[in-house]
Amino acid sequence: MTTTTANTTPLDVAAVRADFPILSRTVRDGKPLVYLDSGATSQRPLPVLDAERRFLETSNAAVHRGAHQLAEEATDAYEGARAKIADFVGATPGELVFTKNATEAINLVAYAMSNAATAGDDAKRFVVGPGDEIVVTEMEHHANLVPWQQLCQRTGAVLRWFPVTAEGRLDLSGIDELITERTKVVAFAHQSNVLGTVNPVGTLVRKAREVGALVLLDACQSVPHFAVNFRELDVDFAVFSGHKMLAPSGIGVLYGRRELLEAMPPFLTGGSMIELVRMEGSTFAPPPQKFEAGVPMTSQAVGLGAAVDYLNAIGMDRVAAHEHRLAERALNGLKEIPGVRIIGPPDTVDRGATVAFVVDGVHPHDAGQVLDSLGIAVRVGHHCAWPLHRSCGIPATVRATFYLYNELSEVDELVNGVREAQRFFGVA
Amino acid sequence: MTTTTANTTPLDVAAVRADFPILSRTVRDGKPLVYLDSGATSQRPLPVLDAERRFLETSNAAVHRGAHQLAEEATDAYEGARAKIADFVGATPGELVFTKNATEAINLVAYAMSNAATAGDDAKRFVVGPGDEIVVTEMEHHANLVPWQQLCQRTGAVLRWFPVTAEGRLDLSGIDELITERTKVVAFAHQSNVLGTVNPVGTLVRKAREVGALVLLDACQSVPHFAVNFRELDVDFAVFSGHKMLAPSGIGVLYGRRELLEAMPPFLTGGSMIELVRMEGSTFAPPPQKFEAGVPMTSQAVGLGAAVDYLNAIGMDRVAAHEHRLAERALNGLKEIPGVRIIGPPDTVDRGATVAFVVDGVHPHDAGQVLDSLGIAVRVGHHCAWPLHRSCGIPATVRATFYLYNELSEVDELVNGVREAQRFFGVA
Amino acid sequence: MYQEIILDHYKNPHGRGLREPYDAESFQVNPTCGDEVTLRLKVTDGKVADVSYEGQGCSISQASTSVLTDLVTGHTVGEALSTMDAFVELMQGRGTVEPDEDVLEDGVAFAGVAKYPARVKCALLGWMAFKDALARTSNEVEA
Amino acid sequence: MYQEIILDHYKNPHGRGLREPYDAESFQVNPTCGDEVTLRLKVTDGKVADVSYEGQGCSISQASTSVLTDLVTGHTVGEALSTMDAFVELMQGRGTVEPDEDVLEDGVAFAGVAKYPARVKCALLGWMAFKDALARTSNEVEA
Ligand SMILES: Cc1ncc(COP(=O)(O)O)c(C=O)c1O
Ligand SMILES: Cc1ncc(COP(=O)(O)O)c(C=O)c1O
């Protein structure tokens, strides 16, 4: 994660905001919208909206299926987007599978592994069963936890996990007991969607390599926010979602090392992913097609390609530097309020612009409601990371997440809003 | 299927076409586009494009997850769309699951059935294994074939199928031998995507009920084209795709009878589909949420809702009547050409506006290429129904598929184009 | 939406704490925020003899459960059910339902909550537990 | 795109039919349209001694396989591979590659096909079978 600001001119946030029509709307009786929920889903800039619309008004057709001009143009647009997105994360197009969201991408790997049991010799290396273990962490989003619980339920493998320290870091002290010869997969978030913690990918990858386990990186909260290169990180699989990085909903990405995607059995089956189909049985296309059954999310891929162009034009280092400033200001501002407790690392070292907190005496729902009445959109609840909240001994938090279009002044509004909530509930 | 035109004023095709920007473009050096590939994917009218864009510019947020105003509006838009779409097919909102396409919807059922083996007592009725049979037909799209082959591979069940007659109808003569006490699922297309044949749902449902088998209807080629009511058809499951009915890509639908969706184990797992999550295990939300893991296709659902509004405003009976006229003209026109053979029923009885054919002495690819050079977009190949083509003894066909925006004159252009292809290849 | 009445019930909840004896217990959780309630119900001679509960949650869920105990305790099961129906109707009415103060008493204070769909689940959490507990006892009650 | 040369090869394919003896056979299919080719290869003393094939497909796939037999038969494996590379490059060039007639002979007629991506697979079907067959013999050839 690059957080040095030395060589980058600061982001012109006002110019960026002009690209996002929704940011100029008002909510709750005329309050300007302060959107601090990009960790759940981001907003879309005009170039992304326009790219998708242009595609639909000029070149829309089923891809990889037709021989007419529209089908050619659509296929080019779809595959062109794939190449661009692959490049954005240090992958080749053949290593990039489109899914509907990151959740599907993780399920794809988990199901391919249970399918491996009946998929012949090539798939053997993916088989898991009794005696095998899958390792996750206690800070995972449900999307990177429940599919592995279910894989274990289907196969008899056992799920194990890294605990989290009081400061919101992974507790790696038991790494040698957790990641062992029995470990088949190590799956973890690059950046926590609650704590903001950026996890030590290198350490976990090295250990996994030692024991021959596969590594799956949940990059949902990293790829949108700083420059990420899967090849350099040396992970086997990685996933992220378009809607969290200025792109349409309905599209996610699975990255897989080529040789793994080649050997791995398919997941969803149907049209476009086959080689030969007979009533008696079928064979399958090479990756990535093997994992893309049915008519795909064509215009959404085009939109994600446009989002990548947009982010590249700004520069991910600049995005990261801006978010660094936002996170710093939020942490400092909130820490000054008596009765507010940050859930996650207290400083910005290896930490993104996701700030979760609790307010003594004010339930997160109530705090969120007061903020909402001021036009400030945050998320309250467990943010699909219920076990993490349990391990912190709290049912829920308030979470503010920032992105390239947020102003420093919006951080101040958040801080003032929290004070207002305290006043309202008589705890300050 | 309603094909009587008596009480319906004919469709104003010119007015409809004005809603579809792409239809006024030209291809191949200035030829007006004649789009006859709606069976692969349809085009999108302005009201659908605008609805999605309006949503993204005003109310976009993660649904079912936030407590701020945008999240409320987004959730309302998403659930409002679900209610509208459910109503369109005679279902209740709780019976309608959003998937990325119809292919995922079929896979969902097939995987839920193999998951049932380890999902406890509630799921028992879905378990399949050695000795059980799944029945499909030889005219299925790969999407309604390969997932069942794979289910059989995972569980040891056996796949059986109805053959197709020379006229392109289901051969039901062996129904009593095919659908038996061993049958767990009968899965078939409402309308074939190649032959245009509309299958006898009632006969198959009655027989399936007799033996206690579940019925899955592939309604991809029916819901877009005539009024369909799943409740009245009395099927257990049904699937269709948005992109074939004027709506965005990236969204499909699974219909399931409420009590089945309640008992059926989940498929994709992750955020938004849970009830309680602990590291040790999780429980799941009621349907439809149970089957919608992760951030869903929000704006796409809104688009599909708008497409349903658009179709309702025109009236599905009118759409069907118009397509009936198109099919009749195409069948008559093509039948007159020596050397052209229709693959599928020769008349319009129980038959939709999908016309596949071969031209003696001209390979479908070559015929398609000549048509493309004239601006006519058809599809060539096996149309993801390879076994059907094999059973007809042909590797491929040319397929023209019509929709509400096609003019009768476009049918004539197709017929003339086929004659042109014959001339070019010296066979007429 | 934060009426004084709601804040009063939140700060000074009525009938809180789990008590014996009881006929049925229900545990309910709001899966989006993790709020939970455990509610016990004692029915005697067709009447709600006691409702006791524990839970963690926001002002809305805590206050509405407090109001619940006031509204149903001492009433017949039939009366309690129709009060519940009225409260559910109010909450799902999106702000279009005019609450009847004779039936809902302090419950009318929640009319404003109905305009915030995400909070409706909070307001109904305790009521869902009550409904569930009632269902668990209903065989005995009817017998 | 339908050059006379292509139509000639389509109507009068060269070297068609499956022949013995052969070192390797390859079956290739175009999964989108079902076109298929079975190709046999005989290599003698490092030279392509015979290429024979059967198949069903469009004018492009049939003609390009016919051209293939002309271009590789009698040439060393090395020469055949570099001809193949040139043909593949031409086909994947989207119409931007200038074909070398000395190398590709009748194959230059396919330059126009390169502008139709969906047909490129047709033009390459026979060549992929040739490449695959060659790979299957290569151990012996190199030994
Ligand atoms: C009959 C039929 N079934 C299933 C499908 C698969 O639909 P999708 O690709 O949208 O999942 C199609 C269309 O491709 C179809 O025509
Ligand atoms: C860390 C993390 N992983 C996974 C997901 C799941 O992403 P999606 O819902 O787009 O599948 C999210 C976001 O919801 C996330 O923040």
Tab-separated table of C-alpha atoms in Angstrom, chain A residues 117-412:
chain	number	residue	atom	x	y	z
A	117	ALA	CA	-13.957	-35.247	-5.771
A	118	THR	CA	-15.829	-36.509	-8.850
A	119	ALA	CA	-13.960	-34.638	-11.583
A	120	GLY	CA	-11.179	-37.036	-12.441
A	121	ASP	CA	-7.414	-37.042	-12.090
A	122	ASP	CA	-6.628	-33.533	-13.285
A	123	ALA	CA	-8.676	-32.156	-10.430
A	124	LYS	CA	-7.070	-34.265	-7.719
A	125	ARG	CA	-4.972	-31.468	-6.268
A	126	PHE	CA	-8.167	-29.604	-5.376
A	127	VAL	CA	-9.850	-32.416	-3.477
A	128	VAL	CA	-10.495	-31.776	0.219
A	129	GLY	CA	-11.917	-34.149	2.773
A	130	PRO	CA	-11.674	-35.380	6.341
A	131	GLY	CA	-8.242	-34.592	7.776
A	132	ASP	CA	-7.838	-31.519	5.587
A	133	GLU	CA	-8.128	-28.011	6.932
A	134	ILE	CA	-9.162	-24.623	5.596
A	135	VAL	CA	-7.748	-21.587	7.386
A	136	VAL	CA	-9.484	-18.205	7.495
A	137	THR	CA	-9.427	-15.318	9.950
A	138	GLU	CA	-11.855	-14.039	12.512
A	139	MET	CA	-12.046	-10.682	10.727
A	140	GLU	CA	-13.427	-12.104	7.471
A	141	HIS	CA	-16.495	-10.783	5.742
A	142	HIS	CA	-19.207	-13.470	5.706
A	143	ALA	CA	-18.448	-13.855	1.998
A	144	ASN	CA	-15.029	-15.246	2.856
A	145	LEU	CA	-16.242	-17.349	5.762
A	146	VAL	CA	-19.599	-19.014	5.080
A	147	PRO	CA	-18.554	-20.564	1.712
A	148	TRP	CA	-15.644	-22.251	3.515
A	149	GLN	CA	-17.887	-23.415	6.351
A	150	GLN	CA	-20.119	-24.919	3.680
A	151	LEU	CA	-17.201	-26.528	1.864
A	152	CYS	CA	-16.243	-28.152	5.154
A	153	GLN	CA	-19.815	-29.302	5.678
A	154	ARG	CA	-19.888	-30.861	2.219
A	155	THR	CA	-16.519	-32.569	2.461
A	156	GLY	CA	-15.713	-33.240	6.105
A	157	ALA	CA	-12.744	-30.868	6.135
A	158	VAL	CA	-12.207	-28.694	9.214
A	159	LEU	CA	-12.270	-24.900	9.400
A	160	ARG	CA	-9.674	-23.102	11.517
A	161	TRP	CA	-9.011	-19.413	11.974
A	162	PHE	CA	-6.598	-16.739	13.084
A	163	PRO	CA	-7.850	-14.641	16.000
A	164	VAL	CA	-7.658	-10.862	16.033
A	165	THR	CA	-5.702	-8.801	18.554
A	166	ALA	CA	-7.238	-6.104	20.735
A	167	GLU	CA	-5.814	-3.549	18.320
A	168	GLY	CA	-7.549	-5.127	15.367
A	169	ARG	CA	-4.553	-6.866	13.789
A	170	LEU	CA	-4.265	-10.513	12.886
A	171	ASP	CA	-2.790	-12.469	15.755
A	172	LEU	CA	-0.133	-14.468	13.931
A	173	SER	CA	1.457	-15.942	17.058
A	174	GLY	CA	-0.116	-19.350	16.379
A	175	ILE	CA	0.721	-19.406	12.659
A	176	ASP	CA	2.804	-22.576	12.881
A	177	GLU	CA	0.001	-24.446	14.601
A	178	LEU	CA	-2.683	-23.070	12.289
A	179	ILE	CA	-1.072	-23.434	8.881
A	180	THR	CA	0.244	-26.974	8.685
A	181	GLU	CA	0.607	-29.873	6.309
A	182	ARG	CA	-3.134	-30.416	6.715
A	183	THR	CA	-3.955	-26.953	5.379
A	184	LYS	CA	-5.437	-26.929	1.867
A	185	VAL	CA	-6.479	-23.293	1.589
A	186	VAL	CA	-5.597	-20.086	3.409
A	187	ALA	CA	-8.252	-17.448	2.674
A	188	PHE	CA	-8.126	-13.943	4.094
A	189	ALA	CA	-8.998	-10.327	3.452
A	190	HIS	CA	-6.377	-8.000	2.052
A	191	GLN	CA	-8.010	-5.158	3.949
A	192	SER	CA	-10.686	-5.659	6.594
A	193	ASN	CA	-14.022	-4.066	5.728
A	194	VAL	CA	-14.533	-3.101	9.378
A	195	LEU	CA	-11.143	-2.534	10.985
A	196	GLY	CA	-9.441	-1.091	7.947
A	197	THR	CA	-6.467	-3.301	8.767
A	198	VAL	CA	-4.266	-4.235	5.814
A	199	ASN	CA	-3.109	-7.781	6.431
A	200	PRO	CA	0.456	-9.080	5.924
A	201	VAL	CA	-0.026	-10.930	2.648
A	202	GLY	CA	3.656	-11.813	2.309
A	203	THR	CA	3.882	-13.553	5.664
A	204	LEU	CA	0.779	-15.618	5.047
A	205	VAL	CA	1.744	-16.503	1.480
A	206	ARG	CA	5.213	-17.651	2.555
A	207	LYS	CA	3.793	-19.874	5.245
A	208	ALA	CA	1.139	-21.283	2.908
A	209	ARG	CA	3.782	-22.048	0.280
A	210	GLU	CA	5.832	-23.912	2.889
A	211	VAL	CA	3.008	-26.359	3.471
A	212	GLY	CA	1.674	-26.406	-0.091
A	213	ALA	CA	-1.630	-24.696	0.678
A	214	LEU	CA	-3.478	-22.521	-1.823
A	215	VAL	CA	-3.947	-18.838	-0.977
A	216	LEU	CA	-7.138	-16.924	-1.733
A	217	LEU	CA	-7.019	-13.180	-1.189
A	218	ASP	CA	-10.248	-11.262	-0.632
A	219	ALA	CA	-9.263	-8.007	-2.324
A	220	CYS	CA	-12.716	-6.378	-2.179
A	221	GLN	CA	-11.462	-3.577	0.021
A	222	SER	CA	-7.993	-3.209	-1.446
A	223	VAL	CA	-8.264	-3.143	-5.247
A	224	PRO	CA	-10.603	-0.109	-5.208
A	225	HIS	CA	-8.341	1.840	-2.871
A	226	PHE	CA	-4.691	1.302	-3.685
A	227	ALA	CA	-2.516	-0.236	-6.388
A	228	VAL	CA	-2.645	-4.022	-6.122
A	229	ASN	CA	-0.686	-6.519	-8.186
A	230	PHE	CA	-1.778	-10.126	-7.703
A	231	ARG	CA	1.213	-11.529	-9.534
A	232	GLU	CA	3.599	-9.683	-7.223
A	233	LEU	CA	1.624	-10.654	-4.149
A	234	ASP	CA	2.036	-14.216	-5.397
A	235	VAL	CA	-1.443	-15.322	-4.361
A	236	ASP	CA	-3.200	-18.218	-6.094
A	237	PHE	CA	-6.655	-16.708	-6.198
A	238	ALA	CA	-8.037	-13.253	-5.546
A	239	VAL	CA	-11.489	-11.722	-5.754
A	240	PHE	CA	-13.032	-8.272	-5.925
A	241	SER	CA	-16.321	-6.599	-6.860
A	242	GLY	CA	-17.017	-3.935	-9.456
A	243	HIS	CA	-19.594	-2.022	-7.450
A	244	LYS	CA	-17.039	-1.082	-4.803
A	245	MET	CA	-14.747	0.545	-7.392
A	246	LEU	CA	-17.031	2.943	-9.300
A	247	ALA	CA	-18.328	0.223	-11.617
A	248	PRO	CA	-21.781	-1.308	-12.083
A	249	SER	CA	-23.266	-3.803	-9.672
A	250	GLY	CA	-23.647	-7.318	-10.971
A	251	ILE	CA	-20.007	-7.873	-11.831
A	252	GLY	CA	-17.165	-9.326	-9.803
A	253	VAL	CA	-13.828	-10.840	-10.603
A	254	LEU	CA	-12.020	-14.029	-9.796
A	255	TYR	CA	-8.298	-13.990	-10.454
A	256	GLY	CA	-6.640	-17.398	-10.576
A	257	ARG	CA	-3.174	-18.464	-11.598
A	258	ARG	CA	-3.482	-19.859	-15.100
A	259	GLU	CA	-2.364	-23.376	-14.337
A	260	LEU	CA	-4.834	-23.576	-11.471
A	261	LEU	CA	-7.740	-22.361	-13.556
A	262	GLU	CA	-6.776	-24.905	-16.169
A	263	ALA	CA	-6.809	-27.821	-13.764
A	264	MET	CA	-9.767	-26.735	-11.654
A	265	PRO	CA	-13.161	-28.291	-12.411
A	266	PRO	CA	-15.961	-25.976	-13.510
A	267	PHE	CA	-18.575	-24.547	-11.171
A	268	LEU	CA	-21.608	-23.086	-12.960
A	269	THR	CA	-22.255	-25.032	-16.144
A	270	GLY	CA	-24.298	-24.325	-19.257
A	271	GLY	CA	-23.791	-22.391	-22.466
A	272	SER	CA	-20.480	-20.802	-23.552
A	273	MET	CA	-18.321	-22.796	-21.124
A	274	ILE	CA	-18.362	-26.067	-23.030
A	275	GLU	CA	-16.090	-27.750	-25.528
A	276	LEU	CA	-18.275	-30.699	-26.531
A	277	VAL	CA	-21.776	-31.542	-25.362
A	278	ARG	CA	-23.455	-34.888	-25.734
A	279	MET	CA	-26.439	-36.127	-23.787
A	280	GLU	CA	-24.083	-38.638	-22.177
A	281	GLY	CA	-21.599	-36.038	-20.948
A	282	SER	CA	-19.702	-32.871	-21.718
A	283	THR	CA	-16.214	-31.458	-21.820
A	284	PHE	CA	-15.259	-27.896	-21.091
A	285	ALA	CA	-13.576	-24.897	-22.671
A	286	PRO	CA	-10.264	-23.528	-21.449
A	287	PRO	CA	-10.315	-20.778	-18.789
A	288	PRO	CA	-11.628	-18.163	-18.398
A	289	GLN	CA	-14.614	-19.337	-20.503
A	290	LYS	CA	-14.824	-22.555	-18.502
A	291	PHE	CA	-16.028	-20.526	-15.525
A	292	GLU	CA	-18.413	-18.185	-17.343
A	293	ALA	CA	-21.614	-20.093	-17.986
A	294	GLY	CA	-24.512	-18.416	-19.724
A	295	VAL	CA	-24.873	-14.979	-21.209
A	296	PRO	CA	-22.481	-12.870	-19.135
A	297	MET	CA	-22.651	-9.416	-17.600
A	298	THR	CA	-21.615	-7.748	-20.838
A	299	SER	CA	-22.396	-4.091	-20.317
A	300	GLN	CA	-21.290	-4.407	-16.711
A	301	ALA	CA	-17.862	-5.624	-17.816
A	302	VAL	CA	-17.666	-2.634	-20.136
A	303	GLY	CA	-18.572	-0.425	-17.178
A	304	LEU	CA	-15.889	-1.991	-15.013
A	305	GLY	CA	-13.388	-1.416	-17.798
A	306	ALA	CA	-14.391	2.247	-17.860
A	307	ALA	CA	-14.019	2.428	-14.080
A	308	VAL	CA	-10.499	1.089	-14.389
A	309	ASP	CA	-9.757	3.768	-16.997
A	310	TYR	CA	-11.140	6.389	-14.661
A	311	LEU	CA	-9.051	5.214	-11.714
A	312	ASN	CA	-5.941	4.887	-13.886
A	313	ALA	CA	-6.369	8.410	-15.183
A	314	ILE	CA	-6.376	9.696	-11.626
A	315	GLY	CA	-3.722	7.267	-10.481
A	316	MET	CA	-4.151	4.763	-7.685
A	317	ASP	CA	-1.304	6.306	-5.710
A	318	ARG	CA	-3.182	9.555	-5.663
A	319	VAL	CA	-6.373	7.829	-4.602
A	320	ALA	CA	-4.493	6.093	-1.798
A	321	ALA	CA	-2.798	9.286	-0.678
A	322	HIS	CA	-6.106	11.111	-0.544
A	323	GLU	CA	-7.749	8.332	1.437
A	324	HIS	CA	-4.781	8.357	3.784
A	325	ARG	CA	-5.482	11.983	4.564
A	326	LEU	CA	-9.165	11.272	5.086
A	327	ALA	CA	-8.461	8.346	7.402
A	328	GLU	CA	-5.972	10.343	9.437
A	329	ARG	CA	-8.389	13.201	9.927
A	330	ALA	CA	-11.227	10.847	10.850
A	331	LEU	CA	-9.142	8.927	13.355
A	332	ASN	CA	-7.817	12.082	14.943
A	333	GLY	CA	-11.197	13.762	15.032
A	334	LEU	CA	-13.009	10.812	16.531
A	335	LYS	CA	-10.300	10.006	19.041
A	336	GLU	CA	-10.740	13.433	20.525
A	337	ILE	CA	-14.356	12.772	21.412
A	338	PRO	CA	-14.751	11.343	24.917
A	339	GLY	CA	-16.787	8.160	24.860
A	340	VAL	CA	-15.915	7.246	21.287
A	341	ARG	CA	-13.912	4.078	20.772
A	342	ILE	CA	-12.288	3.188	17.438
A	343	ILE	CA	-12.611	-0.501	16.530
A	344	GLY	CA	-9.422	-1.189	14.616
A	345	PRO	CA	-5.890	0.155	14.541
A	346	PRO	CA	-5.682	3.633	16.082
A	347	ASP	CA	-3.241	4.982	13.484
A	348	THR	CA	-2.885	4.840	9.715
A	349	VAL	CA	-0.032	2.325	9.494
A	350	ASP	CA	-1.122	-0.558	7.233
A	351	ARG	CA	-4.639	0.686	7.440
A	352	GLY	CA	-7.173	1.938	4.945
A	353	ALA	CA	-9.877	4.590	5.100
A	354	THR	CA	-12.445	2.461	6.879
A	355	VAL	CA	-13.239	3.743	10.341
A	356	ALA	CA	-15.540	1.763	12.614
A	357	PHE	CA	-16.366	2.955	16.110
A	358	VAL	CA	-18.760	2.752	19.003
A	359	VAL	CA	-20.150	5.608	21.071
A	360	ASP	CA	-20.647	4.839	24.729
A	361	GLY	CA	-24.306	5.073	25.634
A	362	VAL	CA	-25.533	5.462	22.072
A	363	HIS	CA	-26.425	2.338	20.146
A	364	PRO	CA	-24.904	2.317	16.624
A	365	HIS	CA	-28.359	2.285	15.084
A	366	ASP	CA	-29.265	5.393	16.980
A	367	ALA	CA	-26.002	7.106	16.165
A	368	GLY	CA	-26.505	6.213	12.490
A	369	GLN	CA	-30.012	7.623	12.597
A	370	VAL	CA	-28.858	10.950	13.970
A	371	LEU	CA	-26.120	11.087	11.335
A	372	ASP	CA	-28.645	10.224	8.627
A	373	SER	CA	-30.893	13.052	9.804
A	374	LEU	CA	-27.898	15.337	9.180
A	375	GLY	CA	-27.444	13.924	5.658
A	376	ILE	CA	-24.473	11.752	6.615
A	377	ALA	CA	-24.762	8.217	5.231
A	378	VAL	CA	-22.774	5.709	7.271
A	379	ARG	CA	-23.383	2.045	7.853
A	380	VAL	CA	-24.400	0.572	11.175
A	381	GLY	CA	-24.517	-3.057	12.212
A	382	HIS	CA	-22.003	-5.862	11.948
A	383	HIS	CA	-21.125	-5.119	8.320
A	384	CYS	CA	-21.244	-8.823	7.420
A	385	ALA	CA	-18.446	-9.478	9.896
A	386	TRP	CA	-20.438	-10.785	12.794
A	387	PRO	CA	-17.765	-13.054	14.295
A	388	LEU	CA	-15.352	-10.112	14.374
A	389	HIS	CA	-17.868	-8.056	16.319
A	390	ARG	CA	-18.476	-10.947	18.687
A	391	SER	CA	-14.767	-11.276	19.290
A	392	CYS	CA	-14.695	-7.562	20.168
A	393	GLY	CA	-17.608	-8.111	22.544
A	394	ILE	CA	-19.892	-5.697	20.720
A	395	PRO	CA	-22.993	-6.393	18.649
A	396	ALA	CA	-22.508	-3.607	16.162
A	397	THR	CA	-20.474	-0.568	15.157
A	398	VAL	CA	-20.902	2.631	13.200
A	399	ARG	CA	-18.712	2.504	10.109
A	400	ALA	CA	-17.623	5.393	7.920
A	401	THR	CA	-15.837	4.467	4.697
A	402	PHE	CA	-14.208	7.004	2.419
A	403	TYR	CA	-13.351	7.154	-1.231
A	404	LEU	CA	-11.731	9.441	-3.736
A	405	TYR	CA	-14.777	11.724	-3.907
A	406	ASN	CA	-14.908	12.536	-0.201
A	407	GLU	CA	-13.820	15.955	1.030
A	408	LEU	CA	-11.871	16.499	4.212
A	409	SER	CA	-14.743	18.727	5.291
A	410	GLU	CA	-17.024	15.695	5.161
A	411	VAL	CA	-14.854	14.057	7.781
A	412	ASP	CA	-15.450	17.064	9.979
